[in-house]
Each structure stands twice: as C-alpha cells, then as structure tokens.
Amino acid sequence: MEQAPRCAYEHVSSISGSDAGSGDGHAVWECPHPAAPEREHCQFHAPIEEKNPDATTAALVETINDPDRPSTFVGAQFDSLDLSGATLAGGDTIDMRELIVRRDIDLSEATVEPALRLDSASAGGELLMHRLDANSTVSCLNFQTGEDWILTDATLDGRLDASGFNVDSFVATGVRIEGDALFRKGTADDQVGLSQARFDGTVQLTHTRIGGRLDIGGTVCTDQLSLSHCSVDGDVTLHDATVEGGLRFEHLRVGGEFDATHLHVTGGVDARSSQFETGVDMTELTATGGRVDFSYATFEAAVYVDAVTIDGTLSMQHAQFDGGTVSFVRTAIAGGFILTGARFTPNAPFRLVETTVGGAVSCSHASFGSEVYWTGSRVHGNVDMSDCTMTALEFGVEIDGGLDFAYTYVAQSAGFTETVVRGAARFTSARFASEPSLTEATLEGDVATYDLSVESIDSPSV
C-alpha cells in the first residue's frame, strides 16, 4: 500500500537548547504525522474550522497512547481541548509546545504518565488541571491563558516549570509537587493561590508580578521557598505555613497586609530591602537554623513581632519604620538583635516588652522619632545605644553585659527604672532634656558619665 503523505506543517521558533537545530538559534520542526485524506495537513494542524473538536481530541489521545507513533504536536490548533479523565500513557514526552487553543484546555482528573510540555502554549479560556495526576515533569514555560489556571488538588511526581506564565489567576490549592516548582518572571493579573499545598522541592516564585493576593497559608515546603523580587499589589499570607529550607523574599514589595502569623521556618529568613506598604504581622513566628534579616527593609504601617521565637540573630539594621507601632512583646531571640542605623518616624513608637535576647543588642546610630518603651526584658550580652536620637525613653532592662549610651540624645523624658547593668555603663557625652532617673538603676560595673549634660534640646527631625 502506498504510504500516506506526511503533514506539510513546519514550525520555526526560537526554542533553545538541544531543540535548536540551526546555528541562528532557531528550530525548524516538521510534523511527523500523516496528512488527512485529501488534505495538506494532519488533523492536528488543519485549520480549526475544518475539524471536529471531539474527533480531533479522540485522535490525539489515541496517538499519544500508541507506542509506535510520536507524541509530538508542536503548534497544533484546537477550538477546545478536553482531556478530562483521560489516561495518557505513551512512553515519549508529550510535546505540545506552542499549542493554540481558542477556548479551554481541560486536563482535570487526567493521568499523564510521560513528561508533558506546554511551553509557549496559549489558551483563550482556562487551563484546568484539577486533580491532575502527572508522573513526570510538567513544563509550562511562558504559558498564557485568557482566564485562570487551575491546579487544585493535583499531584505531580516530577518537576513543574511555569516560568514566564501569564494568567488572570493561578490557583493551586492543595497541590502536591515532589520536584522543584518554578514560577519565575510570571504575571497574574489577579491572585496566586498556593495554600494547603505541599512542595518537596525548591519553590521559586521570583521576579513575578501579582495584581491581587498571594496566599501560601498552611503550605509545607520541605526545601527553600523564594519570593524574591516579587511585586504583590494585594495581601500576602504565609499563616501557619512551614518552610524547611529557608525563606527568601529580599526586594519583595507587598501592597496589602503581610500575614506571617504561626509561620515556621528552618534555615533562616532573608528579607533584605523588602517593602511593606501596609501592616505586617509576624505573631508567633518560629525561625530556627539561620539568621532572620530585614536589613534595609521599609515598613509603612504597624509591625507586630510578638511571641516570636528566633534561635539565631534578628537584623533590622537600616530598616525604616514610617507609621504605626513597632511591637516586640514576649519575643525570644537566641542570638543578637541588630537595629543599627534604623529610622523610626514620629508615627512609629517602638515597644520591646518582656523580651529576651541571648546575644548583644545594637541600635547605635538609630533615630527614634517617637517614644521607646523597652521594659521587662533581659539581654545576656551588651547593649549598644550609642549615637542614637530619641524623643522619649522608658528603659527597664536587665543586662548581663555592658550598656553604651554615649553621644545619645533624648529630647524628652528618660526613665531607667528597674534597669540592671552588670557590666560597664557608659553615658559619655549623652544629652537629656530632663534629669534621667539613673539613680533608680542598678549599675554594678564601672560607670562613665563624662560630659553628660541635662539641657533642653529641640525635638529631633526625623
């Protein structure tokens, strides 16, 4: 019998890596499927108007499940693609790069055994993967939908790469992914939902723009979670999440509320240069196995770090607090606490109450535009408050090391009731607007008060 002519479709793209067949960085792909009778193209590449969606979908499933036929459909076109409940068991990668679907792609409750590639594919409607069971890698690089991408309660035994995605919303509540999950440089016009999920590889949601909310509440990440360089216009929720390989969100911008209550992190937190435009709540956060670093971060509303446990160092050096209470109540920091160069505006009072610091506290060169209320606390190392500017101070701290208050300016009252300093206390060149209550403090070591002065000074400009 005469062999049917092959489909005439050729696809030229800028696919890189091993797919690039020419020296100019472009790949020319030739369709391996036979042309339809009396047609130039196969049924997958024929114009959408010339084919029946159900018949074409059935042929697609048959082709994928036939081990003697290639599962490659680069540039194929469909009006809609309904693979819900289907079993795709071919041995080769299912290659649907640059697929074009006018309406929905539905893989709900489907079982996909080989790797699946939907790189640079597009759907005018939704990408539905609810309860998808994928046994290998799923690649959706630069995937675009006109509506939402739904991945709820899906199970992926391999890696998911959705870098460059562009959707209205991406919802993956309850998903389980054993490999790495990559969402770099993506865009979601509305929300990204990753709550109640489990990720056993690295999760990278970096350099991504989200027009609404980001929800990672209740999720377990057994490796690193990175939100670095993301921009989120709405709220960010990490409530009751567990991250075992370190949490990174340096240069993260959050336009709404930031909720990290009951968050458990192993491996440290890197939040340098992050920006929070409304409230931040980290109540009962637990961080072990690394440093918690908010250096150079900006907080434009209230910050609550109450009942937090950190087994390393907490750094907020050169952070800026522009409005609302900054609260540390019943917080335990095993290492040091660094506030060097931090800036508090007149609308940002600082509260440090019933807090324990295992190492040293350094807030030298900090500027406190409102009152500092630091009482009922204990520091096992030294406390450096030199070269600070304060509006008012209420200080009742038990310090096992020394206290350095040199060159610090307090514009209003300064109380040292119930203060205990077991090491040396240095007040050299300190200035107070009214008599400080140093006589009510217990200073067990050497005390230096050279050039200490009590004089009326103008309130500091902050």
XYZ file of C-alpha atoms in Angstrom:
462
model
C 0.000 0.000 0.000
C 1.162 3.481 -0.778
C 2.229 5.379 2.321
C 0.129 8.450 3.165
C 1.971 11.739 2.620
C 3.333 13.416 5.667
C 1.782 16.601 7.072
C 3.260 19.676 5.406
C 3.311 21.717 8.625
C 6.658 23.187 9.658
C 7.179 25.278 12.767
C 10.020 27.744 13.192
C 10.634 29.007 16.706
C 13.372 30.293 18.969
C 13.366 27.180 21.136
C 16.800 26.904 22.745
C 18.974 24.090 23.981
C 19.016 20.690 22.338
C 15.899 21.594 20.300
C 17.716 24.301 18.371
C 18.687 22.735 15.108
C 20.282 25.656 13.350
C 23.139 27.946 14.118
C 20.949 31.049 14.284
C 19.286 29.850 17.495
C 16.021 28.866 15.779
C 14.497 25.414 15.498
C 12.598 24.102 12.497
C 10.180 21.380 13.468
C 8.495 19.182 10.851
C 5.297 17.421 11.758
C 5.775 13.603 11.677
C 2.073 12.753 11.402
C 0.392 11.708 8.144
C -1.742 14.242 6.316
C -5.500 13.790 6.454
C -7.067 12.318 3.301
C -7.090 14.872 0.512
C -5.563 17.425 2.875
C -2.148 19.045 3.068
C -2.031 18.888 6.883
C -2.755 16.321 9.570
C -5.897 16.676 11.641
C -3.903 18.348 14.446
C -2.555 21.137 12.240
C -5.564 21.564 9.960
C -7.428 24.866 10.387
C -9.744 24.856 13.399
C -12.802 25.447 11.217
C -12.161 22.217 9.281
C -12.208 19.725 12.155
C -14.499 18.326 14.794
C -13.178 19.055 18.337
C -14.291 15.736 19.842
C -12.950 13.645 16.994
C -9.645 15.507 16.999
C -9.271 15.109 20.760
C -10.000 11.368 20.497
C -7.355 11.069 17.790
C -4.877 12.929 19.972
C -5.389 10.503 22.867
C -5.105 7.510 20.523
C -1.867 8.842 19.050
C -0.304 9.520 22.458
C -1.183 6.038 23.725
C 0.213 4.296 20.628
C 3.902 3.499 21.347
C 4.634 3.314 17.611
C 3.531 6.903 16.915
C 5.300 10.080 18.038
C 3.621 12.182 20.742
C 4.713 15.469 19.235
C 2.158 18.142 18.343
C 4.133 21.379 18.228
C 1.973 24.268 17.011
C -1.224 22.230 16.868
C -4.548 24.099 16.866
C -7.798 23.296 18.646
C -11.043 25.079 19.308
C -11.092 23.393 22.725
C -9.117 20.503 24.160
C -10.972 18.295 26.630
C -8.712 15.620 28.084
C -10.507 15.452 31.430
C -10.362 11.964 32.935
C -8.132 10.681 30.138
C -5.116 8.425 30.639
C -2.119 9.453 28.575
C 0.325 6.596 28.810
C 2.701 6.917 25.877
C 6.366 6.316 26.504
C 7.675 9.539 24.938
C 7.359 13.116 26.132
C 4.027 14.626 25.118
C 5.250 17.642 23.208
C 2.618 20.368 22.828
C 4.895 23.366 22.647
C 3.280 26.469 21.134
C -0.117 24.790 21.134
C -3.003 27.173 20.306
C -6.445 26.567 21.833
C -9.227 29.080 21.354
C -11.131 28.091 24.469
C -10.304 25.835 27.461
C -7.668 23.182 27.903
C -9.098 20.646 30.339
C -6.822 18.081 31.986
C -8.962 17.718 35.114
C -8.595 14.280 36.743
C -6.400 13.146 33.868
C -3.463 10.788 34.359
C -0.319 11.740 32.468
C 2.494 9.189 32.678
C 5.237 10.689 30.456
C 6.614 14.214 30.679
C 4.294 16.921 29.378
C 5.493 20.053 27.572
C 3.169 23.016 27.065
C 5.913 25.617 26.620
C 4.737 28.819 24.907
C 1.254 27.354 24.510
C -1.831 29.544 24.808
C -5.482 29.110 25.695
C -8.152 31.731 25.199
C -10.076 30.305 28.152
C -8.866 28.382 31.202
C -6.154 25.803 31.788
C -7.889 23.250 34.005
C -5.705 20.733 35.845
C -7.860 19.993 38.880
C -6.776 16.646 40.373
C -4.310 16.055 37.562
C -2.029 13.079 38.271
C 1.290 13.603 36.464
C 4.020 11.006 36.908
C 6.818 13.054 35.407
C 7.868 16.623 34.612
C 5.272 19.191 33.552
C 6.727 22.144 31.673
C 4.582 25.223 31.005
C 7.253 27.798 30.197
C 5.719 31.082 29.002
C 2.221 29.600 29.048
C -0.595 32.131 28.540
C -4.289 31.893 29.284
C -7.055 34.388 28.743
C -8.580 33.339 32.052
C -7.423 31.220 35.033
C -5.013 28.346 35.527
C -6.492 25.838 37.994
C -4.148 23.225 39.505
C -6.073 22.435 42.684
C -5.531 19.073 44.439
C -3.201 17.911 41.669
C -0.295 15.516 42.221
C 2.941 15.957 40.277
C 5.640 13.372 40.887
C 8.242 15.365 38.983
C 9.104 18.992 38.382
C 6.805 21.859 37.424
C 8.312 24.710 35.442
C 5.853 27.556 34.862
C 8.404 30.316 34.443
C 7.073 33.197 32.382
C 3.405 32.268 32.933
C 0.766 34.897 32.132
C -2.733 34.315 33.542
C -5.636 36.035 35.246
C -5.300 33.847 38.350
C -3.199 30.835 39.241
C -4.892 28.648 41.849
C -3.084 25.541 43.109
C -4.714 24.984 46.489
C -3.908 21.518 47.823
C -1.395 20.690 45.103
C 1.441 18.257 45.830
C 4.658 18.556 43.818
C 7.634 16.295 44.539
C 10.158 18.089 42.341
C 11.074 21.753 42.066
C 8.280 24.232 41.351
C 9.395 27.237 39.312
C 7.169 30.273 38.776
C 9.838 32.835 37.860
C 9.092 36.014 35.917
C 5.378 35.332 35.765
C 2.325 37.600 35.722
C -1.024 37.025 37.430
C -3.454 39.883 36.956
C -5.481 38.755 39.949
C -4.352 36.195 42.534
C -1.902 33.353 43.095
C -3.166 30.694 45.498
C -0.739 28.063 46.808
C -2.421 27.396 50.151
C -2.677 23.994 51.879
C -0.146 22.610 49.398
C 2.991 20.508 49.760
C 6.210 21.104 47.855
C 9.079 18.645 48.282
C 11.486 20.590 46.060
C 12.558 24.194 45.788
C 9.767 26.712 45.194
C 10.787 29.807 43.241
C 8.124 32.465 42.823
C 10.629 35.153 41.906
C 10.512 38.321 39.790
C 6.763 37.812 39.462
C 4.005 40.444 39.361
C 0.708 39.672 41.108
C -2.138 42.151 40.744
C -4.105 40.790 43.700
C -3.409 38.426 46.569
C -0.719 35.800 47.204
C -1.854 33.011 49.540
C 0.615 30.376 50.791
C -1.203 29.753 54.072
C -0.944 26.274 55.568
C 1.523 25.096 52.931
C 4.508 22.834 53.642
C 7.771 23.419 51.751
C 10.427 20.850 52.586
C 13.048 22.852 50.697
C 13.611 26.573 50.079
C 10.790 28.998 49.307
C 11.758 32.150 47.436
C 9.547 35.181 46.762
C 12.493 37.412 45.907
C 11.880 40.467 43.724
C 8.128 39.835 43.567
C 5.603 42.653 43.426
C 2.236 41.877 45.039
C -0.461 44.539 44.937
C -2.715 42.791 47.463
C -2.211 40.787 50.656
C 0.450 38.148 51.216
C -0.492 35.268 53.523
C 2.008 32.811 54.985
C -0.162 31.990 58.001
C 0.592 28.560 59.500
C 2.980 27.666 56.675
C 6.089 25.520 57.202
C 9.307 26.173 55.280
C 12.184 23.788 55.970
C 14.884 25.011 53.587
C 14.977 28.744 54.242
C 12.647 31.579 53.238
C 13.825 34.306 50.880
C 11.913 37.433 49.951
C 14.536 40.109 49.509
C 13.223 43.041 47.443
C 9.655 41.774 47.841
C 7.013 44.512 47.588
C 3.663 43.995 49.310
C 0.865 46.479 48.707
C -1.590 44.876 51.170
C -1.302 43.182 54.545
C 1.575 40.785 55.221
C 0.457 37.879 57.436
C 3.209 35.562 58.655
C 1.492 34.521 61.900
C 2.304 30.998 63.116
C 4.874 30.664 60.309
C 7.565 28.025 60.966
C 10.882 28.447 59.145
C 14.044 26.362 59.262
C 17.126 27.717 57.540
C 16.690 31.447 58.122
C 14.749 34.309 56.568
C 16.289 36.716 54.062
C 14.030 39.768 53.677
C 16.619 42.419 52.918
C 15.350 45.535 51.142
C 11.749 44.301 51.241
C 8.930 46.858 51.193
C 5.651 46.626 53.108
C 3.069 49.293 52.310
C 0.529 48.272 54.960
C 0.596 46.227 58.163
C 2.980 43.384 58.968
C 2.005 40.672 61.467
C 4.563 38.016 62.407
C 2.976 36.969 65.711
C 4.162 33.523 66.906
C 6.598 33.095 64.040
C 9.259 30.466 64.757
C 12.620 30.622 62.962
C 15.411 28.110 63.515
C 18.689 27.263 61.870
C 19.640 30.656 60.499
C 19.525 34.424 60.603
C 16.351 36.481 60.208
C 17.354 39.509 58.167
C 15.160 42.540 57.427
C 18.085 44.895 56.824
C 17.181 47.954 54.711
C 13.505 46.940 54.708
C 10.760 49.599 54.635
C 7.642 49.344 56.794
C 4.945 51.926 56.099
C 2.466 50.757 58.776
C 2.390 48.845 62.062
C 4.731 45.881 62.626
C 3.981 43.116 65.134
C 6.768 40.709 66.082
C 5.057 39.418 69.220
C 5.576 35.972 70.804
C 8.191 35.208 68.150
C 10.965 32.654 68.685
C 14.242 33.060 66.769
C 17.173 30.792 67.556
C 19.669 32.967 65.663
C 20.185 36.672 65.091
C 17.494 39.152 64.103
C 18.737 42.037 61.977
C 16.758 45.140 61.104
C 19.726 47.387 60.555
C 18.997 50.463 58.469
C 15.329 49.490 58.300
C 12.793 52.286 58.021
C 9.565 52.388 60.036
C 7.212 55.064 58.732
C 3.948 54.594 60.600
C 2.234 52.548 63.312
C 3.511 50.747 66.394
C 6.594 48.559 66.099
C 5.932 45.858 68.681
C 8.146 43.157 70.186
C 6.218 41.624 73.093
C 7.291 38.314 74.706
C 9.734 37.665 71.895
C 12.725 35.340 72.377
C 15.864 35.891 70.297
C 18.660 33.412 70.998
C 21.295 35.376 69.107
C 21.796 39.093 68.671
C 19.350 41.852 67.800
C 20.641 44.481 65.360
C 18.866 47.803 64.817
C 21.933 49.794 63.839
C 21.002 52.817 61.731
C 17.266 52.066 61.854
C 14.874 55.001 61.418
C 11.537 55.405 63.216
C 9.310 58.335 62.255
C 7.198 60.230 64.841
C 4.280 57.949 63.896
C 6.163 54.757 64.759
C 6.582 54.191 68.539
C 8.892 51.318 69.468
C 7.813 48.709 72.048
C 10.137 45.992 73.379
C 8.401 44.328 76.319
C 9.133 41.076 78.182
C 11.609 40.093 75.527
C 14.774 38.031 75.910
C 17.894 38.428 73.761
C 20.599 35.792 74.131
C 23.330 37.835 72.476
C 24.038 41.541 72.153
C 21.667 44.322 71.115
C 22.994 47.029 68.816
C 20.926 50.044 67.844
C 23.710 52.568 67.510
C 23.056 55.486 65.166
C 19.328 54.711 65.188
C 16.774 57.503 65.097
C 13.578 57.151 67.149
C 11.093 59.878 66.267
C 8.548 58.654 68.808
C 8.924 57.110 72.258
C 10.952 53.995 73.023
C 9.321 51.739 75.604
C 11.748 48.940 76.495
C 10.837 47.263 79.771
C 10.603 43.890 81.485
C 13.266 42.477 79.199
C 16.631 40.764 79.561
C 19.743 40.898 77.395
C 22.516 38.383 78.036
C 25.123 40.334 76.070
C 25.929 44.017 75.692
C 23.505 46.771 74.721
C 24.820 49.481 72.392
C 22.549 52.534 72.208
C 25.298 54.989 71.359
C 24.858 57.873 68.917
C 21.065 57.494 68.920
C 18.419 60.190 68.734
C 15.265 59.617 70.781
C 12.129 61.557 71.570
C 11.397 59.803 74.888
C 12.726 56.689 76.622
C 11.365 54.300 79.235
C 14.103 51.749 79.863
C 13.800 48.831 82.295
C 16.146 46.099 81.102
C 18.318 43.540 82.865
C 21.657 43.482 81.045
C 24.278 40.831 81.792
C 26.893 42.726 79.798
C 27.561 46.442 79.428
C 25.431 49.414 78.351
C 26.762 52.037 75.935
C 24.661 55.210 75.887
C 27.416 57.560 74.736
C 26.580 60.512 72.458
C 22.855 59.699 72.561
C 20.239 62.475 72.639
C 16.874 62.205 74.393
C 14.600 65.153 73.652
C 12.040 64.492 76.376
C 11.979 62.242 79.461
C 14.365 59.336 80.055
C 13.495 56.752 82.689
C 15.801 53.916 83.783
C 13.560 52.388 86.448
C 14.260 48.698 87.157
C 17.323 48.738 84.926
C 20.183 46.423 85.939
C 23.573 46.610 84.219
C 26.123 44.040 85.365
C 28.919 45.246 83.119
C 30.255 48.728 82.487
C 27.818 51.567 81.765
C 28.922 54.414 79.526
C 26.994 57.691 79.264
C 29.819 59.808 77.863
C 28.557 62.998 76.140
C 24.935 61.836 76.409
C 22.383 64.676 76.424
C 18.993 64.722 78.107
C 16.209 67.304 78.090
C 15.339 66.425 81.693
C 17.131 64.679 84.536
C 17.374 60.939 83.724
C 16.424 58.564 86.517
C 19.821 56.916 86.659
C 19.675 56.803 90.460
C 16.871 54.254 90.174
C 19.035 51.939 88.060
C 21.364 49.253 89.422
C 24.762 49.758 87.816
C 27.100 47.034 89.077
C 30.129 47.765 86.893
C 32.120 50.883 86.123
C 30.084 53.954 85.182
C 31.360 56.667 82.841
C 29.341 59.908 82.777
C 31.955 62.275 81.408
C 30.385 65.286 79.673
C 26.852 64.021 80.347
C 24.517 67.018 80.191
C 20.908 67.839 81.002
C 19.644 70.620 78.823
C 16.625 71.487 76.730
C 17.115 70.485 73.123
C 14.788 70.670 70.161
C 12.854 67.588 69.199
C 14.845 65.680 66.596
C 13.869 65.981 62.997
C 13.276 62.504 61.618
